Amino acid sequence: MSKKRTIWLLITSLLLAAFVLSACAPAATEAPPEEVATEEEAPPPEEPPAEEPPAEEPPAEEPPTEEPPAEEAPPPAEEESTVVILIPDNIAAFNGLITDTGYEQMAGELVMLSVAEADPDGNIYPELAAELPTIENGGVEFDEDTWSMTVTWKLRDDVFWADGEQVTVDDVIFTWDTIAEQSWADGVDYTEYLEKIDDFTFKVHYYEGYVYPNYLLQFGGENFFIYPEHYCDAEQGFYEWDCDRQPLSSGPFILEEWVTDDHLTFVRNENYFDEGKPAVDKVVLRIVPEESVRETIMMEGDSDVHYWPGDETSVVYKDSEFVDYLTAPSERWVMRLVPNLTAYGETDPVANPHPFLSDLQVRRAIRMAIDVDTIVNEIHYGNGRPMWTEFFREPYVCEVPRPVYDPEAAAAMLEEAGWVDTDGDGIRECQGCPNAEDGTPMVMEFVIYSEYGESLELAQQYIAESLADIGIGTELLSIEGTIMWAPAEDGGTELSGNFEFDMWDDGWPGVDPTDFIWWFYYSEATAENGGYNVGRWANEDFDVWMDEAYTLDEEYRKEVFCELANILEEELPWILLYTTLEAHGVNTRVEGIQPSANDPLTWNVAEWSVSE
């Protein structure tokens, strides 16, 4: 669901050898031997008269032997076209519902298809679907009296799995039921069941009283792929099943080899439904942990895509003649501070509030003390812009005033909240604050995810210095995203409540922010495996307005989202700082790559081609 889960470290680099196939010309066919008469056929020689010397006859001219021309050798076989993509660590699976680093979705797009997808401009298009269901074509039925809806999908009948089995409605229903029972996906809370009409038609029944506006991407988008019913074993469990480590392809490529900590090789699917595609023979995901090494490999021309290069590397690529720095047409990712309103290791903010992050005045002071412009311009080299609201993308743009940078006012606000530096050590202590004992120091753990790179480390240090200037102490840590965002039972620090103050980037994909906003801010999303409201913030008014967003009336939805934007600004459950770019370094020899804020870079990998 995000770039927030982006990039891993640890590994050695691999130099891939390019194999050139050449055909040897067959040997030329030998000319047949001249025919020689046998003794029986040869007439006896005539002897000349004795008195006359034999006349000398000129030797008969033998006709030249005509050797048939040698067969022409066929031209050498063309070299296989290969696109090499650099990533920093192994993927965990082939979808982002298990571990969402962003690389899982990218790999998934190589081998699996969805019912529908969104392009970089937000246009939704059918993939497995034969058409998009709408009210106009009868695919969407809406009953205003019961406030309920059904959606009928029709699938293509020319898509096959790599083993020859046809992709049918059974696969869609199997995938949905397995995920709905064992995991979570957009629309789960609103969908009653899927009904099979025939092998290529199914109907989605939503609960009465619920409307699901994002129905077009319910079975697609960046996190949802269709799995083969006959190949996957649901009893293994969605998080454990083999078919997500050894996927059966319906997409443009087939996984050929996976060498842990080294590379994954994908070869073209000769039975891909879109005739003539993919245009590339192979895609290799090459695992190179170090950013500087990835940059060197790109600049030496030994790779084609640097997935999510760091900001310093972007400067190099912008000046390069053979590496393009490509960005998506719209911004999505927002770097954000995630304050845990609950005490470390706890999950109930009412019974166990955080000593100071639970205080709205403190959260406001923290935001007021940070100079976002300096971070964007000096640390991220201008790759982004200040951003303080979730609602900044068309068509849902809300006018929320930009917060003021004023560290002196921030310090005064902390004084008012009961946090005072009583011993002159530069760190404030509680003196009558609401949620801590007097004398409690104002110090917190401040964590980032290590995969992002040096610019995030520098931003973390800058923010820590800014907070120190107003009397807040920080202990800086950097951990892997797989640890930060993992399920609580797997040691995930955020979902288990084992954190205080984190920083990462995320934003809503596709064309509808409804599920994203619910997932991060709705009160029920604080429950275990219920969402990602890891700060444990709850607001009844927000929940009421959030429920109103589930309608097909787009004009009303715009009003609802701006009401939500105002509540988030007033309550400040998370502190949004600035946008970051969906950008990649791409060798100029590769054509057709289009970064997207709505899907991984490989969303159109079947269209990529290589020119020499």
Coordinates of C-alpha atoms in Angstrom, one line a residue:
M1 CA 0.0 0.0 0.0
S2 CA 2.9 2.3 0.0
K3 CA 6.3 3.4 -0.7
K4 CA 6.4 3.7 3.0
R5 CA 7.5 0.1 2.8
T6 CA 10.3 0.6 0.4
I7 CA 13.7 -0.8 0.4
W8 CA 15.9 -3.4 2.2
L9 CA 19.6 -3.7 3.0
L10 CA 22.2 -6.5 3.5
I11 CA 23.5 -8.2 0.5
T12 CA 26.3 -8.6 -2.1
S13 CA 26.0 -7.5 -5.6
L14 CA 25.9 -9.8 -8.6
L15 CA 27.4 -9.2 -12.0
L16 CA 25.1 -10.8 -14.6
A17 CA 26.8 -12.2 -17.7
A18 CA 25.0 -11.5 -21.0
F19 CA 24.8 -14.6 -23.2
V20 CA 25.0 -14.0 -26.9
L21 CA 23.5 -16.8 -29.0
S22 CA 25.0 -17.3 -32.4
A23 CA 24.2 -20.0 -35.0
C24 CA 27.0 -21.8 -36.9
A25 CA 26.4 -22.1 -40.6
P26 CA 25.9 -25.7 -41.9
A27 CA 28.7 -27.1 -44.1
A28 CA 28.3 -26.5 -47.9
T29 CA 26.9 -29.5 -49.7
E30 CA 29.6 -31.4 -51.7
A31 CA 29.2 -31.8 -55.5
P32 CA 28.4 -35.3 -56.7
P33 CA 31.3 -37.3 -58.3
E34 CA 31.5 -37.5 -62.1
E35 CA 29.9 -40.7 -63.5
V36 CA 32.6 -43.1 -64.9
A37 CA 31.7 -45.8 -67.5
T38 CA 32.2 -49.4 -66.5
E39 CA 34.3 -51.8 -68.4
E40 CA 31.4 -53.5 -70.1
E41 CA 30.1 -50.2 -71.3
A42 CA 33.5 -48.9 -72.6
P43 CA 34.1 -49.7 -76.4
P44 CA 37.4 -51.3 -77.3
P45 CA 40.0 -48.7 -78.6
E46 CA 40.5 -48.6 -82.3
E47 CA 44.2 -49.1 -83.4
P48 CA 45.4 -46.7 -86.1
P49 CA 46.9 -48.1 -89.4
A50 CA 50.5 -49.1 -88.9
E51 CA 51.7 -47.1 -91.8
E52 CA 50.4 -43.9 -90.6
P53 CA 51.2 -42.4 -87.3
P54 CA 48.2 -41.9 -85.2
A55 CA 46.6 -38.5 -85.7
E56 CA 46.8 -36.5 -82.6
E57 CA 43.4 -35.4 -81.6
P58 CA 43.1 -32.5 -79.4
P59 CA 42.0 -33.5 -76.0
A60 CA 38.3 -33.3 -75.5
E61 CA 37.3 -30.4 -73.4
E62 CA 35.5 -31.7 -70.4
P63 CA 32.7 -29.5 -69.3
P64 CA 33.4 -27.8 -66.1
T65 CA 31.9 -29.5 -63.1
E66 CA 29.2 -27.3 -61.7
E67 CA 29.1 -27.4 -57.9
P68 CA 25.8 -26.4 -56.5
P69 CA 26.1 -23.2 -54.5
A70 CA 26.6 -23.7 -50.8
E71 CA 23.5 -23.1 -48.7
E72 CA 23.5 -19.6 -47.2
A73 CA 24.0 -19.6 -43.4
P74 CA 21.1 -18.1 -41.5
P75 CA 21.8 -14.8 -39.7
P76 CA 22.9 -15.1 -36.1
A77 CA 20.1 -15.3 -33.6
E78 CA 19.3 -12.0 -32.0
E79 CA 20.6 -11.4 -28.5
E80 CA 17.9 -11.7 -25.9
S81 CA 16.7 -8.4 -24.6
T82 CA 16.9 -8.1 -20.9
V83 CA 15.9 -5.3 -18.5
V84 CA 17.8 -5.3 -15.1
I85 CA 16.1 -3.6 -12.2
L86 CA 18.2 -2.8 -9.1
I87 CA 16.5 -3.2 -5.7
P88 CA 18.2 -3.3 -2.2
D89 CA 16.8 -6.5 -0.7
N90 CA 14.8 -9.6 -1.2
I91 CA 11.1 -9.4 -1.7
A92 CA 9.0 -11.1 0.9
A93 CA 6.3 -12.4 -1.5
F94 CA 4.6 -11.3 -4.7
N95 CA 1.9 -9.0 -3.1
G96 CA 1.8 -6.1 -0.7
L97 CA -0.8 -7.6 1.6
I98 CA 1.8 -9.8 3.3
T99 CA 4.7 -7.3 3.5
D100 CA 4.2 -3.9 1.9
T101 CA 7.6 -2.6 1.0
G102 CA 6.6 -1.5 -2.5
Y103 CA 8.9 -4.1 -4.1
E104 CA 6.4 -6.9 -3.6
Q105 CA 3.9 -5.2 -5.7
M106 CA 6.5 -4.4 -8.4
A107 CA 7.4 -8.1 -8.6
G108 CA 3.8 -9.2 -8.5
E109 CA 3.0 -7.1 -11.6
L110 CA 5.5 -9.2 -13.6
V111 CA 3.7 -12.4 -13.1
M112 CA 0.0 -11.8 -12.1
L113 CA -2.9 -9.9 -13.3
S114 CA -5.8 -8.1 -11.7
V115 CA -9.4 -7.5 -12.7
A116 CA -8.8 -3.8 -13.3
E117 CA -6.0 -1.3 -12.8
A118 CA -5.3 2.5 -12.8
D119 CA -2.8 4.2 -15.1
P120 CA -0.5 7.1 -14.1
D121 CA -3.2 9.7 -14.9
G122 CA -5.8 8.0 -12.7
N123 CA -7.7 6.4 -15.5
I124 CA -9.0 2.9 -14.6
Y125 CA -8.8 0.3 -17.3
P126 CA -9.8 -3.4 -17.5
E127 CA -7.1 -6.1 -17.3
L128 CA -8.8 -9.5 -16.7
A129 CA -12.1 -7.8 -17.1
A130 CA -13.7 -7.5 -20.5
E131 CA -15.2 -4.1 -19.6
L132 CA -15.6 -1.8 -16.6
P133 CA -19.1 -2.1 -15.0
T134 CA -21.0 1.2 -14.7
I135 CA -24.5 2.3 -14.0
E136 CA -24.9 3.3 -17.7
N137 CA -24.0 -0.2 -19.0
G138 CA -26.0 -2.0 -16.3
G139 CA -23.0 -3.4 -14.5
V140 CA -23.8 -1.4 -11.4
E141 CA -27.2 -1.6 -9.8
F142 CA -27.9 0.9 -6.9
D143 CA -31.1 0.9 -4.8
E144 CA -31.6 4.2 -3.1
D145 CA -34.4 2.8 -0.9
T146 CA -32.2 0.2 0.8
W147 CA -29.0 2.1 0.1
S148 CA -27.4 -1.0 -1.4
M149 CA -25.6 -2.0 -4.6
T150 CA -24.4 -4.9 -6.7
V151 CA -21.7 -4.9 -9.3
T152 CA -21.5 -7.4 -12.2
W153 CA -18.1 -8.1 -13.7
K154 CA -17.5 -9.9 -17.0
L155 CA -14.0 -11.4 -17.6
R156 CA -12.0 -12.1 -20.7
D157 CA -12.1 -15.6 -22.0
D158 CA -8.6 -15.7 -23.5
V159 CA -6.4 -15.6 -20.5
F160 CA -4.6 -18.7 -19.3
W161 CA -2.3 -19.7 -16.5
A162 CA 1.2 -20.8 -17.4
D163 CA 0.2 -24.5 -17.0
G164 CA -2.5 -24.1 -19.6
E165 CA -5.5 -23.8 -17.3
Q166 CA -7.9 -21.0 -18.1
V167 CA -8.4 -18.0 -15.8
T168 CA -12.0 -18.0 -14.8
V169 CA -14.4 -16.5 -12.2
D170 CA -13.5 -19.4 -9.9
D171 CA -10.0 -17.9 -9.5
V172 CA -11.4 -14.5 -8.6
I173 CA -13.8 -15.9 -6.0
F174 CA -11.2 -18.2 -4.6
T175 CA -8.7 -15.2 -4.2
W176 CA -11.3 -12.9 -2.6
D177 CA -12.7 -15.5 -0.2
T178 CA -9.2 -16.5 0.9
I179 CA -8.1 -13.0 1.5
A180 CA -11.4 -12.0 3.2
E181 CA -11.1 -14.9 5.6
Q182 CA -7.4 -14.8 6.3
S183 CA -6.2 -11.2 5.7
W184 CA -7.7 -7.8 4.7
A185 CA -8.3 -6.0 1.4
D186 CA -10.0 -2.9 0.4
G187 CA -13.8 -3.4 0.4
V188 CA -13.8 -6.4 2.8
D189 CA -16.0 -4.7 5.3
Y190 CA -18.6 -3.8 2.8
T191 CA -18.8 -7.0 0.7
E192 CA -21.2 -9.7 1.6
Y193 CA -20.2 -12.3 -1.0
L194 CA -19.3 -12.9 -4.6
E195 CA -21.8 -14.9 -6.8
K196 CA -20.7 -16.9 -9.7
I197 CA -23.0 -16.4 -12.7
D198 CA -21.0 -18.4 -15.2
D199 CA -17.3 -19.1 -15.9
F200 CA -16.7 -15.5 -17.0
T201 CA -19.3 -13.5 -15.0
F202 CA -19.6 -12.8 -11.3
K203 CA -21.7 -10.5 -9.2
V204 CA -20.5 -8.6 -6.1
H205 CA -23.1 -8.3 -3.4
Y206 CA -22.5 -5.5 -0.9
Y207 CA -24.1 -5.4 2.5
E208 CA -27.5 -3.6 2.7
G209 CA -27.0 -0.1 3.8
Y210 CA -23.4 0.1 2.4
V211 CA -22.2 1.6 -0.8
Y212 CA -18.6 1.0 -2.0
P213 CA -17.4 3.9 -4.2
N214 CA -14.0 2.3 -5.0
Y215 CA -15.6 -0.8 -6.5
L216 CA -13.7 -0.5 -9.8
L217 CA -10.4 -1.2 -8.0
Q218 CA -11.7 -3.7 -5.5
F219 CA -10.0 -6.6 -7.3
G220 CA -7.0 -4.7 -8.6
G221 CA -4.8 -1.7 -7.9
E222 CA -1.4 -2.1 -6.5
N223 CA -2.1 -4.7 -3.8
F224 CA -4.6 -7.2 -5.3
F225 CA -3.7 -9.9 -7.7
I226 CA -5.8 -12.9 -8.8
Y227 CA -4.5 -16.3 -7.7
P228 CA -5.1 -19.7 -9.4
E229 CA -7.6 -21.9 -7.4
H230 CA -6.2 -25.1 -8.8
Y231 CA -2.6 -24.3 -7.8
C232 CA -2.8 -22.5 -4.5
D233 CA -3.6 -24.3 -1.3
A234 CA -5.7 -22.1 0.9
E235 CA -5.3 -24.4 3.9
Q236 CA -1.6 -23.4 4.0
G237 CA -2.8 -19.9 5.0
F238 CA -2.6 -16.8 2.8
Y239 CA 0.5 -15.6 4.7
E240 CA 2.3 -18.9 4.3
W241 CA 1.1 -20.5 1.0
D242 CA 3.7 -21.7 -1.5
C243 CA 2.1 -20.1 -4.5
D244 CA 3.2 -16.7 -3.4
R245 CA 6.8 -17.7 -3.4
Q246 CA 6.5 -19.9 -6.5
P247 CA 3.8 -18.0 -8.4
L248 CA 1.9 -19.5 -11.4
S249 CA 1.9 -16.8 -14.0
S250 CA -1.0 -15.3 -15.8
G251 CA 1.0 -12.1 -16.5
P252 CA 3.7 -11.1 -19.1
F253 CA 6.6 -13.0 -17.4
I254 CA 7.3 -16.3 -15.6
L255 CA 9.6 -16.6 -12.6
E256 CA 12.5 -18.7 -13.8
E257 CA 15.0 -18.4 -10.9
W258 CA 15.2 -17.0 -7.5
V259 CA 18.6 -16.8 -5.8
T260 CA 18.1 -15.3 -2.4
D261 CA 20.2 -12.2 -1.7
D262 CA 21.2 -12.2 -5.3
H263 CA 18.6 -12.0 -8.0
L264 CA 15.3 -13.0 -9.4
T265 CA 15.0 -13.8 -13.2
F266 CA 11.8 -13.7 -15.1
V267 CA 11.4 -14.9 -18.7
R268 CA 8.7 -13.8 -21.2
N269 CA 5.4 -15.7 -21.0
E270 CA 5.0 -17.1 -24.5
N271 CA 1.3 -17.6 -23.8
Y272 CA 0.5 -14.1 -22.6
F273 CA -3.0 -13.1 -23.8
D274 CA -1.8 -9.8 -25.3
E275 CA -0.3 -11.0 -28.6
G276 CA 3.2 -9.8 -29.4
K277 CA 3.9 -8.9 -25.8
P278 CA 5.9 -8.6 -23.7
A279 CA 8.5 -7.0 -26.0
V280 CA 11.3 -7.8 -23.6
D281 CA 12.6 -11.4 -23.2
K282 CA 13.8 -11.2 -19.6
V283 CA 13.5 -9.1 -16.5
V284 CA 16.1 -9.5 -13.8
L285 CA 15.6 -8.1 -10.3
R286 CA 19.2 -7.7 -9.1
I287 CA 19.7 -7.3 -5.3
V288 CA 22.3 -4.6 -4.5
P289 CA 22.1 -3.3 -0.9
E290 CA 24.2 -0.2 -1.2
E291 CA 22.8 2.9 -2.8
S292 CA 26.2 4.1 -4.0
V293 CA 26.9 0.7 -5.6
R294 CA 23.5 0.8 -7.4
E295 CA 24.4 4.3 -8.7
T296 CA 27.7 3.1 -10.0
I297 CA 26.2 0.1 -11.7
M298 CA 23.7 2.4 -13.4
M299 CA 26.3 4.9 -14.5
E300 CA 28.5 2.1 -16.0
G301 CA 25.5 1.0 -18.0
D302 CA 25.3 -2.4 -16.4
S303 CA 21.7 -2.0 -15.3
D304 CA 18.5 -0.4 -16.7
V305 CA 16.4 0.7 -13.7
H306 CA 17.4 2.1 -10.3
Y307 CA 14.2 1.6 -8.3
W308 CA 13.6 4.6 -6.0
P309 CA 17.0 6.2 -6.1
G310 CA 18.0 8.5 -3.2
D311 CA 18.0 12.3 -3.5
E312 CA 21.7 12.6 -3.9
T313 CA 21.7 10.0 -6.7
S314 CA 18.9 11.9 -8.4
V315 CA 21.3 14.8 -8.9
V316 CA 23.7 12.5 -10.7
Y317 CA 21.0 11.1 -13.0
K318 CA 19.6 14.5 -13.8
D319 CA 23.0 15.5 -15.3
S320 CA 23.5 12.1 -17.0
E321 CA 23.3 11.7 -20.8
F322 CA 22.2 8.1 -20.7
V323 CA 20.2 7.8 -17.4
D324 CA 16.9 9.6 -17.2
Y325 CA 15.3 10.6 -13.9
L326 CA 11.7 9.8 -14.5
T327 CA 8.9 11.0 -12.2
A328 CA 5.1 10.2 -12.0
P329 CA 2.7 12.9 -13.3
S330 CA 1.2 13.3 -9.9
E331 CA 2.5 13.3 -6.3
R332 CA 1.3 10.8 -3.8
W333 CA 3.9 10.1 -1.1
V334 CA 3.8 12.4 2.0
M335 CA 6.5 12.1 4.5
R336 CA 4.9 12.0 7.9
L337 CA 5.6 11.8 11.6
V338 CA 3.6 9.1 13.4
P339 CA 3.2 9.9 17.1
N340 CA 2.0 7.0 19.3
L341 CA -0.7 8.4 21.5
T342 CA -0.4 5.3 23.7
A343 CA 2.4 4.5 26.2
Y344 CA 5.2 2.4 24.7
G345 CA 4.1 -1.2 24.4
E346 CA 0.5 -0.5 25.2
T347 CA -2.5 -0.3 22.9
D348 CA -5.1 1.6 24.9
P349 CA -4.6 5.4 24.7
V350 CA -7.3 6.1 27.3
A351 CA -6.0 3.7 30.0
N352 CA -2.3 4.2 29.1
P353 CA -1.7 7.5 27.3
H354 CA 1.8 8.5 26.1
P355 CA 3.4 10.9 28.6
F356 CA 3.4 13.8 26.2
L357 CA 2.6 12.7 22.6
S358 CA -1.0 12.1 23.7
D359 CA -1.3 15.9 24.3
L360 CA -2.5 17.8 21.3
Q361 CA -0.6 21.0 22.4
V362 CA 2.6 19.0 22.3
R363 CA 1.9 17.6 18.8
R364 CA 1.2 21.2 17.6
A365 CA 4.4 22.5 19.1
I366 CA 6.4 19.7 17.5
R367 CA 5.0 20.6 14.0
M368 CA 5.6 24.3 14.6
A369 CA 9.3 23.7 15.5
I370 CA 10.2 22.1 12.1
D371 CA 11.3 24.1 9.1
V372 CA 10.0 22.0 6.3
D373 CA 11.3 24.2 3.6
T374 CA 14.9 23.6 4.7
I375 CA 14.4 19.8 4.6
V376 CA 12.9 19.9 1.1
N377 CA 15.4 22.2 -0.5
E378 CA 18.6 21.4 1.3
I379 CA 18.2 17.7 2.2
H380 CA 16.0 16.4 -0.6
Y381 CA 17.4 18.8 -3.3
G382 CA 14.0 20.2 -4.1
N383 CA 12.5 16.8 -4.8
G384 CA 9.1 17.5 -3.3
R385 CA 7.1 20.3 -1.7
P386 CA 5.8 21.1 1.8
M387 CA 2.5 19.3 2.5
W388 CA 0.3 19.2 5.6
T389 CA -2.9 17.6 4.5
E390 CA -4.0 14.2 3.0
F391 CA -6.3 16.0 0.5
F392 CA -4.1 17.6 -2.1
R393 CA -4.7 15.5 -5.2
E394 CA -7.4 16.0 -7.7
P395 CA -10.3 15.7 -7.6
Y396 CA -10.2 15.9 -3.8
V397 CA -8.4 19.1 -2.9
C398 CA -9.2 20.9 0.3
E399 CA -8.1 24.4 1.4
V400 CA -6.2 23.8 4.6
P401 CA -4.0 26.7 5.7
R402 CA -0.3 26.0 5.8
P403 CA 1.0 25.6 9.4
V404 CA 3.4 28.3 10.6
Y405 CA 7.1 27.7 11.4
D406 CA 7.7 29.4 14.7
P407 CA 10.1 27.7 17.2
E408 CA 9.7 30.4 19.8
A409 CA 5.9 30.0 19.9
A410 CA 6.4 26.2 20.0
A411 CA 8.5 26.5 23.1
A412 CA 5.9 28.7 24.8
M413 CA 3.3 26.2 23.9
L414 CA 5.2 23.5 25.7
E415 CA 5.5 25.7 28.8
E416 CA 1.7 26.1 28.8
A417 CA 1.3 22.3 28.5
G418 CA 3.3 21.8 31.7
W419 CA 6.7 20.9 30.3
V420 CA 9.5 23.0 31.8
D421 CA 13.3 22.6 31.9
T422 CA 13.7 22.8 35.7
D423 CA 17.3 21.7 35.9
G424 CA 18.8 23.6 33.0
D425 CA 20.0 20.5 31.1
G426 CA 18.1 21.5 27.9
I427 CA 15.4 18.8 28.4
R428 CA 12.0 19.7 29.7
E429 CA 10.4 17.8 32.6
C430 CA 6.7 17.4 33.5
Q431 CA 5.5 20.0 35.9
G432 CA 1.8 19.6 36.1
C433 CA 1.4 18.1 32.7
P434 CA -1.8 16.0 32.2
N435 CA -0.5 12.5 31.4
A436 CA 2.8 12.0 33.3
E437 CA 4.2 12.2 36.8
D438 CA 6.1 15.4 37.7
G439 CA 9.8 15.1 36.8
T440 CA 9.2 12.8 33.8
P441 CA 11.7 13.9 31.2
M442 CA 10.5 14.9 27.7
V443 CA 12.5 12.3 25.8
M444 CA 11.3 9.9 23.2
E445 CA 12.5 7.3 20.7
F446 CA 12.5 8.6 17.1
V447 CA 12.6 5.9 14.4
I448 CA 13.0 5.9 10.7
Y449 CA 13.1 3.0 8.2
S450 CA 16.6 2.2 7.0
E451 CA 15.8 1.4 3.4
Y452 CA 15.0 5.0 2.4
G453 CA 18.5 6.1 2.4
E454 CA 20.8 9.0 3.5
S455 CA 18.3 11.8 2.9
L456 CA 15.9 10.4 5.4
E457 CA 18.7 10.0 8.0
L458 CA 19.6 13.6 7.5
A459 CA 16.0 14.7 7.8
Q460 CA 15.7 12.7 11.0
Q461 CA 18.8 14.4 12.4
Y462 CA 17.6 17.8 11.4
I463 CA 14.2 17.3 13.1
A464 CA 15.9 16.0 16.2
E465 CA 18.1 19.1 16.4
S466 CA 15.0 21.3 15.9
L467 CA 13.2 19.5 18.7
A468 CA 16.2 19.7 21.0
D469 CA 16.1 23.5 20.4
I470 CA 12.7 23.6 22.1
G471 CA 13.6 21.1 24.9
I472 CA 12.5 17.7 23.5
G473 CA 15.1 15.0 23.6
T474 CA 15.2 12.2 21.1
E475 CA 16.9 8.8 20.8
L476 CA 17.5 8.2 17.1
L477 CA 17.0 4.7 15.7
S478 CA 16.8 3.2 12.2
I479 CA 15.2 -0.2 11.6
E480 CA 14.2 -2.2 8.6
G481 CA 10.7 -1.6 7.2
T482 CA 9.9 -5.3 7.4
I483 CA 10.2 -5.0 11.2
M484 CA 8.5 -1.7 11.5
W485 CA 5.4 -2.6 9.4
A486 CA 5.1 -6.4 10.0
P487 CA 2.0 -7.9 11.8
A488 CA 2.1 -7.6 15.6
E489 CA 2.5 -11.4 15.9
D490 CA 5.6 -11.2 13.7
G491 CA 7.2 -8.5 15.8
G492 CA 6.0 -5.5 13.9
T493 CA 6.9 -2.5 16.1
E494 CA 4.1 -0.2 15.1
L495 CA 1.2 -2.7 15.2
S496 CA 2.4 -4.0 18.5
G497 CA 2.7 -0.5 20.0
N498 CA 6.4 -0.8 20.5
F499 CA 7.3 2.6 19.3
E500 CA 6.9 6.3 20.2
F501 CA 7.7 8.5 17.2
D502 CA 8.2 7.2 13.7
M503 CA 8.8 8.8 10.3
W504 CA 7.9 7.3 6.8
D505 CA 6.1 8.3 3.6
D506 CA 2.8 7.2 2.2
G507 CA -0.3 8.4 0.4
W508 CA -3.5 7.2 -1.2
P509 CA -3.2 5.3 -4.5
G510 CA -5.6 5.2 -7.4
V511 CA -8.4 7.7 -7.7
D512 CA -10.2 7.2 -4.4
P513 CA -8.8 8.1 -0.9
T514 CA -11.7 6.5 1.0
D515 CA -10.1 3.2 2.0
F516 CA -6.7 4.8 2.7
I517 CA -8.2 7.4 5.1
W518 CA -10.3 4.8 6.8
W519 CA -7.3 2.4 7.1
F520 CA -5.1 5.1 8.9
Y521 CA -7.6 7.2 10.9
Y522 CA -10.9 5.4 11.6
S523 CA -11.4 4.3 15.2
E524 CA -12.0 0.7 14.3
A525 CA -8.7 0.6 12.4
T526 CA -6.9 0.6 15.8
A527 CA -8.0 -3.0 16.4
E528 CA -5.5 -5.8 15.9
N529 CA -5.5 -6.6 12.2
G530 CA -8.3 -4.1 11.7
G531 CA -6.3 -1.4 10.0
Y532 CA -3.2 0.7 10.4
N533 CA -4.3 3.4 12.9
V534 CA -1.1 2.6 14.8
G535 CA -1.2 6.0 16.7
R536 CA -4.5 4.7 18.3
W537 CA -6.3 8.0 17.6
A538 CA -10.1 7.9 17.7
N539 CA -12.6 10.7 17.1
E540 CA -16.4 10.1 16.9
D541 CA -17.0 13.1 14.6
F542 CA -14.4 11.8 12.2
D543 CA -16.0 8.4 12.1
V544 CA -19.4 9.8 11.3
W545 CA -18.1 11.9 8.4
M546 CA -16.0 8.9 7.2
D547 CA -19.1 6.8 7.0
E548 CA -20.7 9.5 4.8
A549 CA -17.9 9.2 2.3
Y550 CA -19.3 5.8 1.2
T551 CA -21.6 7.2 -1.5
L552 CA -21.7 7.4 -5.3
D553 CA -22.5 11.1 -5.1
E554 CA -19.1 12.6 -6.1
E555 CA -20.0 16.2 -5.3
Y556 CA -21.0 15.3 -1.8
R557 CA -17.9 13.2 -1.4
K558 CA -15.8 16.3 -2.0
E559 CA -17.6 18.1 0.8
V560 CA -17.2 15.1 3.1
F561 CA -13.4 14.8 2.5
C562 CA -12.9 18.5 3.3
E563 CA -14.8 18.0 6.6
L564 CA -12.4 15.2 7.3
A565 CA -9.4 17.4 6.4
N566 CA -10.5 20.0 8.9
I567 CA -10.8 17.4 11.7
L568 CA -7.4 16.0 11.0
E569 CA -6.0 19.5 11.0
E570 CA -7.6 20.3 14.4
E571 CA -6.6 17.0 16.0
L572 CA -3.3 16.4 14.4
P573 CA -3.2 12.6 14.9
W574 CA -0.2 12.4 12.5
I575 CA 2.1 15.3 11.4
L576 CA 2.4 15.5 7.7
L577 CA 5.6 17.3 6.4
Y578 CA 6.2 17.2 2.7
T579 CA 5.7 15.2 -0.5
T580 CA 8.3 13.0 -1.9
L581 CA 8.4 11.9 -5.6
E582 CA 7.5 8.7 -7.3
A583 CA 10.8 8.7 -9.3
H584 CA 13.2 6.2 -10.8
G585 CA 16.5 6.2 -12.6
V586 CA 16.0 4.6 -16.1
N587 CA 18.6 3.8 -18.8
T588 CA 17.7 5.7 -22.0
R589 CA 17.9 2.5 -24.0
V590 CA 14.6 1.3 -22.3
E591 CA 11.5 2.7 -23.8
G592 CA 7.9 2.7 -22.5
I593 CA 8.5 3.1 -18.8
Q594 CA 6.0 5.4 -17.1
P595 CA 6.2 5.9 -13.3
S596 CA 2.9 6.0 -11.6
A597 CA 1.6 7.1 -8.2
N598 CA -1.2 4.6 -8.6
D599 CA 0.7 1.4 -9.3
P600 CA 4.2 0.0 -9.2
L601 CA 6.6 1.0 -12.0
T602 CA 6.0 -2.4 -13.7
W603 CA 2.3 -1.7 -14.2
N604 CA 2.9 -1.7 -18.0
V605 CA 6.0 -3.9 -18.1
A606 CA 4.5 -5.7 -21.1
E607 CA 4.9 -2.4 -23.1
W608 CA 8.6 -2.0 -22.3
S609 CA 11.2 -2.4 -25.0
V610 CA 14.9 -2.1 -25.4
S611 CA 16.7 -0.2 -28.2
E612 CA 20.4 -0.3 -28.8

